[in-house]
Amino acid sequence: MTKKWACLAVACLATLLLSLDMTVLHLALPRLVGDLGASSTELLWIGDIYGFALAGLLITMGNLGDRIGRKRLLLIGAVAFSAASAVTAYAPSPELLIVARALLGVAGATIMPSTLSIIRNVFTDAAERTTAIGIWSGMSAAGFAVGPVVGGLLLDHFWWGSVFLINLPIMAVVLVWGFLVLPESRNPDAGRIDLPSVVLSFAGVVAVIYAVKEVAHRGPDADVLAAAALGVLCLVVFVWRQTRLAEPLIDVRLFRRRAFTASISTNLLAIFTMMAMSLIFAWYFQLVLGWSPLQAGLAGLPGGLSGAIGGILAGKLIGVIGRNGVVALGLAMNALSFLYYSTLGMEVNYLAIAAVMMLGGMGIGLAFTVNNDNVLATAPAQRAGAAAAVSETSFELGGALGIAILGTVLNSTYTSGVRVPAGVPAEPARESIAGAMALAETLPAEQAGQLVQAARTAFVEAVHVTSLATAGMLALVALLALVGLRGVPKVIPEEVLARAHS
């Protein structure tokens, strides 16, 4: 194995773990209702605060890596991620668990942009870079699938906090291996990081995500509207400030390039739907079909593994149908999978579900690979960290919004549709399907059976609504990608890029 492929292995292992942490907790969410007494709102915050913190700081950390060195930042992040994982595993309450997950996201933000920018600087050949990014994207997709499996295996034998302790040995490998094989790279002409831009980017991203999440949950009240206004104002001022700085956090001129903007947008919406699928099935397999956490995790594995296959095949398909064709095809495949999910019932043919998961997962792998390659290919090497941070911000922002919006659609549809039997406390039964199941364990057999049946029926109907909405959105994004990426060369030579940014 040459040194650059060893570098890719380090980047892939770190990315695998960060992606795994986006979904590893999904199977544990029902257990948190009983163990920590978490409400449905707290469950959503526990699930998505990790992505919120990541999204808010990726731009800053990507620029920091360009300045102090991407290898150095990745190794610092590995140590911080391990420490935050240990804190998260032993959080004693929902509130402290939310704080600990936020710290985990801060640590993760130091790692994610470093992995992609290292690939950009190590793989200078265009064809090799596309292959490397395909493998990296495949590992990222695999992490989403492996997360529930790892979580299920641990939850079958240990308490919920064990899903975070698994991070420690993996990050130890990343730390040692990365120290030995990764080359250091940085932008030699980088100036100081503009602190007002850091504050504006973080406040803007977090405030907007919070507003979107809360308006979906409780409507547009005064607090939500104030958060939305603050977030939009911060982002507008942030963009304005970037156009006036000699060394901006984001080179906003990149967004003038159609391929860059279209790739960022489609990546955000694609991961949005991928997170929805992971959340839906984590609950559906356990609480509707009654499977164990391990069974539920294994059941979702085909989707993520086929995403890895899609990432590897993307480079070959570019030469056949072009970059816009590969992205549109991938998104259309995923849209078809969600159309099938809208037909799920109380009983399933798992082989059919697995086949459809593979179709959708492979589609996501195709789209991610091409979009990530487009983003890095349209940025100069010395700004690789900043460009990677923009790409990863869209990735994490999409994941957080996927949980916040589609998770809220799922819960609100369930809440409005569940028919609580007479004599059963309505509030905990309507709070979430997990709350209804926990309540059923305290009721007499007849009432418990009625409540379980009502909760499962309402949840399946909620899955139908959420899946149809997701399928429609994916179909629209596929059309946008077909147009937005039209004319992008199948192979983007380095000399062309150098002239474009000279």
PDB file of C-alpha atoms in Angstrom, residues 233-439:
ATOM      1  CA  LEU A 233     -29.271  38.446   9.914  1.00  0.00           C
ATOM      2  CA  CYS A 234     -26.047  36.806  11.146  1.00  0.00           C
ATOM      3  CA  LEU A 235     -25.645  34.842   7.917  1.00  0.00           C
ATOM      4  CA  VAL A 236     -26.302  37.886   5.723  1.00  0.00           C
ATOM      5  CA  VAL A 237     -23.733  39.930   7.652  1.00  0.00           C
ATOM      6  CA  PHE A 238     -21.336  36.959   7.523  1.00  0.00           C
ATOM      7  CA  VAL A 239     -21.551  36.751   3.721  1.00  0.00           C
ATOM      8  CA  TRP A 240     -21.192  40.527   3.397  1.00  0.00           C
ATOM      9  CA  ARG A 241     -18.109  40.458   5.615  1.00  0.00           C
ATOM     10  CA  GLN A 242     -16.483  37.649   3.603  1.00  0.00           C
ATOM     11  CA  THR A 243     -16.546  39.790   0.454  1.00  0.00           C
ATOM     12  CA  ARG A 244     -14.473  42.434   2.231  1.00  0.00           C
ATOM     13  CA  LEU A 245     -11.796  40.307   3.893  1.00  0.00           C
ATOM     14  CA  ALA A 246      -8.439  39.478   2.331  1.00  0.00           C
ATOM     15  CA  GLU A 247      -8.587  36.021   3.960  1.00  0.00           C
ATOM     16  CA  PRO A 248     -12.279  35.136   4.401  1.00  0.00           C
ATOM     17  CA  LEU A 249     -13.555  32.013   6.143  1.00  0.00           C
ATOM     18  CA  ILE A 250     -15.443  31.190   2.927  1.00  0.00           C
ATOM     19  CA  ASP A 251     -14.493  32.389  -0.513  1.00  0.00           C
ATOM     20  CA  VAL A 252     -18.036  33.346  -1.541  1.00  0.00           C
ATOM     21  CA  ARG A 253     -16.856  33.593  -5.156  1.00  0.00           C
ATOM     22  CA  LEU A 254     -16.944  29.796  -5.214  1.00  0.00           C
ATOM     23  CA  PHE A 255     -20.730  29.992  -5.139  1.00  0.00           C
ATOM     24  CA  ARG A 256     -20.665  31.779  -8.482  1.00  0.00           C
ATOM     25  CA  ARG A 257     -19.643  28.443  -9.977  1.00  0.00           C
ATOM     26  CA  ARG A 258     -22.775  26.511 -10.839  1.00  0.00           C
ATOM     27  CA  ALA A 259     -21.190  23.110 -10.163  1.00  0.00           C
ATOM     28  CA  PHE A 260     -20.115  24.156  -6.662  1.00  0.00           C
ATOM     29  CA  THR A 261     -23.488  25.602  -5.662  1.00  0.00           C
ATOM     30  CA  ALA A 262     -25.531  22.770  -7.186  1.00  0.00           C
ATOM     31  CA  SER A 263     -23.339  20.140  -5.521  1.00  0.00           C
ATOM     32  CA  ILE A 264     -23.582  21.768  -2.094  1.00  0.00           C
ATOM     33  CA  SER A 265     -27.368  22.109  -2.384  1.00  0.00           C
ATOM     34  CA  THR A 266     -28.048  18.560  -3.562  1.00  0.00           C
ATOM     35  CA  ASN A 267     -25.724  17.100  -0.930  1.00  0.00           C
ATOM     36  CA  LEU A 268     -27.611  18.925   1.807  1.00  0.00           C
ATOM     37  CA  LEU A 269     -30.988  17.624   0.643  1.00  0.00           C
ATOM     38  CA  ALA A 270     -29.726  14.097  -0.012  1.00  0.00           C
ATOM     39  CA  ILE A 271     -28.331  13.657   3.501  1.00  0.00           C
ATOM     40  CA  PHE A 272     -31.524  15.267   4.795  1.00  0.00           C
ATOM     41  CA  THR A 273     -33.442  12.267   3.441  1.00  0.00           C
ATOM     42  CA  MET A 274     -30.813   9.724   4.467  1.00  0.00           C
ATOM     43  CA  MET A 275     -31.102  10.735   8.106  1.00  0.00           C
ATOM     44  CA  ALA A 276     -34.876  10.463   7.843  1.00  0.00           C
ATOM     45  CA  MET A 277     -34.584   6.888   6.604  1.00  0.00           C
ATOM     46  CA  SER A 278     -32.262   5.918   9.456  1.00  0.00           C
ATOM     47  CA  LEU A 279     -34.548   7.448  12.087  1.00  0.00           C
ATOM     48  CA  ILE A 280     -37.732   5.959  10.609  1.00  0.00           C
ATOM     49  CA  PHE A 281     -36.399   2.428  10.456  1.00  0.00           C
ATOM     50  CA  ALA A 282     -34.736   2.543  13.879  1.00  0.00           C
ATOM     51  CA  TRP A 283     -38.210   3.101  15.368  1.00  0.00           C
ATOM     52  CA  TYR A 284     -40.240   1.063  12.858  1.00  0.00           C
ATOM     53  CA  PHE A 285     -38.275  -2.160  13.228  1.00  0.00           C
ATOM     54  CA  GLN A 286     -38.240  -2.002  17.028  1.00  0.00           C
ATOM     55  CA  LEU A 287     -41.580  -0.500  18.010  1.00  0.00           C
ATOM     56  CA  VAL A 288     -43.864  -1.623  15.187  1.00  0.00           C
ATOM     57  CA  LEU A 289     -42.360  -4.990  14.281  1.00  0.00           C
ATOM     58  CA  GLY A 290     -41.074  -5.713  17.792  1.00  0.00           C
ATOM     59  CA  TRP A 291     -37.509  -6.557  16.775  1.00  0.00           C
ATOM     60  CA  SER A 292     -34.571  -6.293  19.172  1.00  0.00           C
ATOM     61  CA  PRO A 293     -32.060  -3.427  18.779  1.00  0.00           C
ATOM     62  CA  LEU A 294     -29.537  -5.804  17.202  1.00  0.00           C
ATOM     63  CA  GLN A 295     -32.095  -7.189  14.742  1.00  0.00           C
ATOM     64  CA  ALA A 296     -33.144  -3.650  13.834  1.00  0.00           C
ATOM     65  CA  GLY A 297     -29.528  -2.607  13.304  1.00  0.00           C
ATOM     66  CA  LEU A 298     -28.753  -5.585  11.093  1.00  0.00           C
ATOM     67  CA  ALA A 299     -31.954  -5.003   9.120  1.00  0.00           C
ATOM     68  CA  GLY A 300     -30.765  -1.538   8.098  1.00  0.00           C
ATOM     69  CA  LEU A 301     -27.295  -2.693   7.059  1.00  0.00           C
ATOM     70  CA  PRO A 302     -27.972  -3.291   3.312  1.00  0.00           C
ATOM     71  CA  GLY A 303     -28.734   0.384   2.683  1.00  0.00           C
ATOM     72  CA  GLY A 304     -25.424   1.666   4.008  1.00  0.00           C
ATOM     73  CA  LEU A 305     -23.300  -1.055   2.459  1.00  0.00           C
ATOM     74  CA  SER A 306     -24.856  -0.466  -0.943  1.00  0.00           C
ATOM     75  CA  GLY A 307     -24.028   3.227  -0.451  1.00  0.00           C
ATOM     76  CA  ALA A 308     -20.363   2.211  -0.328  1.00  0.00           C
ATOM     77  CA  ILE A 309     -20.832   0.305  -3.585  1.00  0.00           C
ATOM     78  CA  GLY A 310     -22.464   3.331  -5.183  1.00  0.00           C
ATOM     79  CA  GLY A 311     -19.510   5.486  -4.158  1.00  0.00           C
ATOM     80  CA  ILE A 312     -17.073   3.144  -5.854  1.00  0.00           C
ATOM     81  CA  LEU A 313     -19.153   2.868  -9.056  1.00  0.00           C
ATOM     82  CA  ALA A 314     -19.703   6.625  -9.404  1.00  0.00           C
ATOM     83  CA  GLY A 315     -16.382   7.292 -11.093  1.00  0.00           C
ATOM     84  CA  LYS A 316     -17.096   4.754 -13.823  1.00  0.00           C
ATOM     85  CA  LEU A 317     -20.601   6.069 -14.469  1.00  0.00           C
ATOM     86  CA  ILE A 318     -19.393   9.657 -14.868  1.00  0.00           C
ATOM     87  CA  GLY A 319     -17.743   8.665 -18.128  1.00  0.00           C
ATOM     88  CA  VAL A 320     -21.010   7.182 -19.399  1.00  0.00           C
ATOM     89  CA  ILE A 321     -23.768   9.614 -18.419  1.00  0.00           C
ATOM     90  CA  GLY A 322     -21.876  12.641 -17.094  1.00  0.00           C
ATOM     91  CA  ARG A 323     -21.741  14.163 -13.645  1.00  0.00           C
ATOM     92  CA  ASN A 324     -25.244  15.594 -13.742  1.00  0.00           C
ATOM     93  CA  GLY A 325     -26.628  12.263 -14.938  1.00  0.00           C
ATOM     94  CA  VAL A 326     -24.995  10.318 -12.100  1.00  0.00           C
ATOM     95  CA  VAL A 327     -26.289  12.696  -9.404  1.00  0.00           C
ATOM     96  CA  ALA A 328     -29.807  12.799 -10.869  1.00  0.00           C
ATOM     97  CA  LEU A 329     -29.870   9.019 -11.249  1.00  0.00           C
ATOM     98  CA  GLY A 330     -28.773   8.525  -7.641  1.00  0.00           C
ATOM     99  CA  LEU A 331     -31.414  10.869  -6.268  1.00  0.00           C
ATOM    100  CA  ALA A 332     -34.127   9.298  -8.436  1.00  0.00           C
ATOM    101  CA  MET A 333     -33.196   5.847  -7.147  1.00  0.00           C
ATOM    102  CA  ASN A 334     -33.562   7.112  -3.586  1.00  0.00           C
ATOM    103  CA  ALA A 335     -36.926   8.724  -4.406  1.00  0.00           C
ATOM    104  CA  LEU A 336     -38.220   5.359  -5.650  1.00  0.00           C
ATOM    105  CA  SER A 337     -37.128   3.706  -2.406  1.00  0.00           C
ATOM    106  CA  PHE A 338     -39.160   6.206  -0.344  1.00  0.00           C
ATOM    107  CA  LEU A 339     -42.193   5.600  -2.530  1.00  0.00           C
ATOM    108  CA  TYR A 340     -41.967   1.959  -1.481  1.00  0.00           C
ATOM    109  CA  TYR A 341     -41.574   2.893   2.194  1.00  0.00           C
ATOM    110  CA  SER A 342     -44.893   4.732   1.970  1.00  0.00           C
ATOM    111  CA  THR A 343     -46.595   1.333   1.502  1.00  0.00           C
ATOM    112  CA  LEU A 344     -45.182  -0.355   4.626  1.00  0.00           C
ATOM    113  CA  GLY A 345     -47.641  -1.952   7.004  1.00  0.00           C
ATOM    114  CA  MET A 346     -47.785  -3.865  10.273  1.00  0.00           C
ATOM    115  CA  GLU A 347     -46.208  -6.896   8.624  1.00  0.00           C
ATOM    116  CA  VAL A 348     -43.350  -6.833   6.117  1.00  0.00           C
ATOM    117  CA  ASN A 349     -41.471  -8.872   3.559  1.00  0.00           C
ATOM    118  CA  TYR A 350     -37.946  -8.118   4.719  1.00  0.00           C
ATOM    119  CA  LEU A 351     -36.282  -9.292   1.504  1.00  0.00           C
ATOM    120  CA  ALA A 352     -38.303  -6.697  -0.405  1.00  0.00           C
ATOM    121  CA  ILE A 353     -37.344  -3.976   2.090  1.00  0.00           C
ATOM    122  CA  ALA A 354     -33.669  -4.969   1.882  1.00  0.00           C
ATOM    123  CA  ALA A 355     -33.720  -4.804  -1.919  1.00  0.00           C
ATOM    124  CA  VAL A 356     -35.300  -1.341  -1.854  1.00  0.00           C
ATOM    125  CA  MET A 357     -32.835  -0.173   0.802  1.00  0.00           C
ATOM    126  CA  MET A 358     -29.999  -1.262  -1.458  1.00  0.00           C
ATOM    127  CA  LEU A 359     -31.496   0.677  -4.365  1.00  0.00           C
ATOM    128  CA  GLY A 360     -31.793   3.868  -2.305  1.00  0.00           C
ATOM    129  CA  GLY A 361     -28.426   3.448  -0.593  1.00  0.00           C
ATOM    130  CA  MET A 362     -26.597   2.943  -3.865  1.00  0.00           C
ATOM    131  CA  GLY A 363     -28.272   6.070  -5.213  1.00  0.00           C
ATOM    132  CA  ILE A 364     -27.085   8.131  -2.258  1.00  0.00           C
ATOM    133  CA  GLY A 365     -23.544   6.784  -2.747  1.00  0.00           C
ATOM    134  CA  LEU A 366     -23.575   7.850  -6.398  1.00  0.00           C
ATOM    135  CA  ALA A 367     -24.776  11.372  -5.599  1.00  0.00           C
ATOM    136  CA  PHE A 368     -22.423  11.976  -2.661  1.00  0.00           C
ATOM    137  CA  THR A 369     -19.302  10.898  -4.506  1.00  0.00           C
ATOM    138  CA  VAL A 370     -19.845  13.117  -7.528  1.00  0.00           C
ATOM    139  CA  ASN A 371     -20.940  16.107  -5.455  1.00  0.00           C
ATOM    140  CA  ASN A 372     -17.958  15.898  -3.094  1.00  0.00           C
ATOM    141  CA  ASP A 373     -15.579  15.576  -6.032  1.00  0.00           C
ATOM    142  CA  ASN A 374     -17.196  18.600  -7.697  1.00  0.00           C
ATOM    143  CA  VAL A 375     -16.729  20.684  -4.546  1.00  0.00           C
ATOM    144  CA  LEU A 376     -13.058  19.822  -4.072  1.00  0.00           C
ATOM    145  CA  ALA A 377     -12.269  20.023  -7.775  1.00  0.00           C
ATOM    146  CA  THR A 378     -13.596  23.581  -7.992  1.00  0.00           C
ATOM    147  CA  ALA A 379     -11.510  24.837  -5.055  1.00  0.00           C
ATOM    148  CA  PRO A 380      -7.772  25.622  -5.131  1.00  0.00           C
ATOM    149  CA  ALA A 381      -5.589  23.232  -3.149  1.00  0.00           C
ATOM    150  CA  GLN A 382      -4.529  25.873  -0.605  1.00  0.00           C
ATOM    151  CA  ARG A 383      -8.194  26.445   0.271  1.00  0.00           C
ATOM    152  CA  ALA A 384      -9.042  22.742   0.478  1.00  0.00           C
ATOM    153  CA  GLY A 385      -9.897  22.890   4.155  1.00  0.00           C
ATOM    154  CA  ALA A 386     -12.322  25.758   3.697  1.00  0.00           C
ATOM    155  CA  ALA A 387     -13.966  24.101   0.678  1.00  0.00           C
ATOM    156  CA  ALA A 388     -14.194  20.773   2.503  1.00  0.00           C
ATOM    157  CA  ALA A 389     -15.753  22.583   5.450  1.00  0.00           C
ATOM    158  CA  VAL A 390     -18.458  24.052   3.224  1.00  0.00           C
ATOM    159  CA  SER A 391     -19.192  20.581   1.842  1.00  0.00           C
ATOM    160  CA  GLU A 392     -19.244  19.020   5.294  1.00  0.00           C
ATOM    161  CA  THR A 393     -21.348  21.859   6.684  1.00  0.00           C
ATOM    162  CA  SER A 394     -23.999  21.075   4.078  1.00  0.00           C
ATOM    163  CA  PHE A 395     -23.665  17.391   5.014  1.00  0.00           C
ATOM    164  CA  GLU A 396     -24.083  17.916   8.752  1.00  0.00           C
ATOM    165  CA  LEU A 397     -26.650  20.677   8.327  1.00  0.00           C
ATOM    166  CA  GLY A 398     -28.701  18.380   6.114  1.00  0.00           C
ATOM    167  CA  GLY A 399     -28.446  15.580   8.666  1.00  0.00           C
ATOM    168  CA  ALA A 400     -29.506  17.832  11.519  1.00  0.00           C
ATOM    169  CA  LEU A 401     -32.388  19.273   9.532  1.00  0.00           C
ATOM    170  CA  GLY A 402     -33.429  15.786   8.444  1.00  0.00           C
ATOM    171  CA  ILE A 403     -33.897  14.736  12.046  1.00  0.00           C
ATOM    172  CA  ALA A 404     -35.401  18.057  13.087  1.00  0.00           C
ATOM    173  CA  ILE A 405     -37.914  18.497  10.271  1.00  0.00           C
ATOM    174  CA  LEU A 406     -38.772  14.994   9.115  1.00  0.00           C
ATOM    175  CA  GLY A 407     -38.490  13.661  12.654  1.00  0.00           C
ATOM    176  CA  THR A 408     -40.944  16.316  13.754  1.00  0.00           C
ATOM    177  CA  VAL A 409     -43.270  15.533  10.839  1.00  0.00           C
ATOM    178  CA  LEU A 410     -43.149  11.891  11.878  1.00  0.00           C
ATOM    179  CA  ASN A 411     -43.895  12.662  15.530  1.00  0.00           C
ATOM    180  CA  SER A 412     -46.563  15.289  14.875  1.00  0.00           C
ATOM    181  CA  THR A 413     -48.389  13.025  12.411  1.00  0.00           C
ATOM    182  CA  TYR A 414     -48.276  10.244  14.980  1.00  0.00           C
ATOM    183  CA  THR A 415     -49.489  12.555  17.764  1.00  0.00           C
ATOM    184  CA  SER A 416     -52.458  13.813  15.761  1.00  0.00           C
ATOM    185  CA  GLY A 417     -53.400  10.342  14.514  1.00  0.00           C
ATOM    186  CA  VAL A 418     -53.110   8.072  17.545  1.00  0.00           C
ATOM    187  CA  ARG A 419     -56.451   6.946  19.023  1.00  0.00           C
ATOM    188  CA  VAL A 420     -55.846   6.576  22.746  1.00  0.00           C
ATOM    189  CA  PRO A 421     -58.157   3.935  24.327  1.00  0.00           C
ATOM    190  CA  ALA A 422     -60.632   5.071  26.986  1.00  0.00           C
ATOM    191  CA  GLY A 423     -59.206   5.199  30.479  1.00  0.00           C
ATOM    192  CA  VAL A 424     -55.583   5.485  29.294  1.00  0.00           C
ATOM    193  CA  PRO A 425     -53.597   8.676  30.112  1.00  0.00           C
ATOM    194  CA  ALA A 426     -53.570  10.588  26.820  1.00  0.00           C
ATOM    195  CA  GLU A 427     -50.481  12.778  27.247  1.00  0.00           C
ATOM    196  CA  PRO A 428     -47.751  10.106  27.524  1.00  0.00           C
ATOM    197  CA  ALA A 429     -49.452   7.980  24.873  1.00  0.00           C
ATOM    198  CA  ARG A 430     -49.489  10.881  22.403  1.00  0.00           C
ATOM    199  CA  GLU A 431     -45.985  12.112  23.268  1.00  0.00           C
ATOM    200  CA  SER A 432     -44.313   9.470  21.073  1.00  0.00           C
ATOM    201  CA  ILE A 433     -44.679   5.822  20.130  1.00  0.00           C
ATOM    202  CA  ALA A 434     -41.860   5.022  22.552  1.00  0.00           C
ATOM    203  CA  GLY A 435     -43.787   6.763  25.331  1.00  0.00           C
ATOM    204  CA  ALA A 436     -46.920   4.783  24.423  1.00  0.00           C
ATOM    205  CA  MET A 437     -44.995   1.502  24.575  1.00  0.00           C
ATOM    206  CA  ALA A 438     -43.473   2.387  27.936  1.00  0.00           C
ATOM    207  CA  LEU A 439     -46.934   3.310  29.247  1.00  0.00           C
TER     208      LEU A 439
END
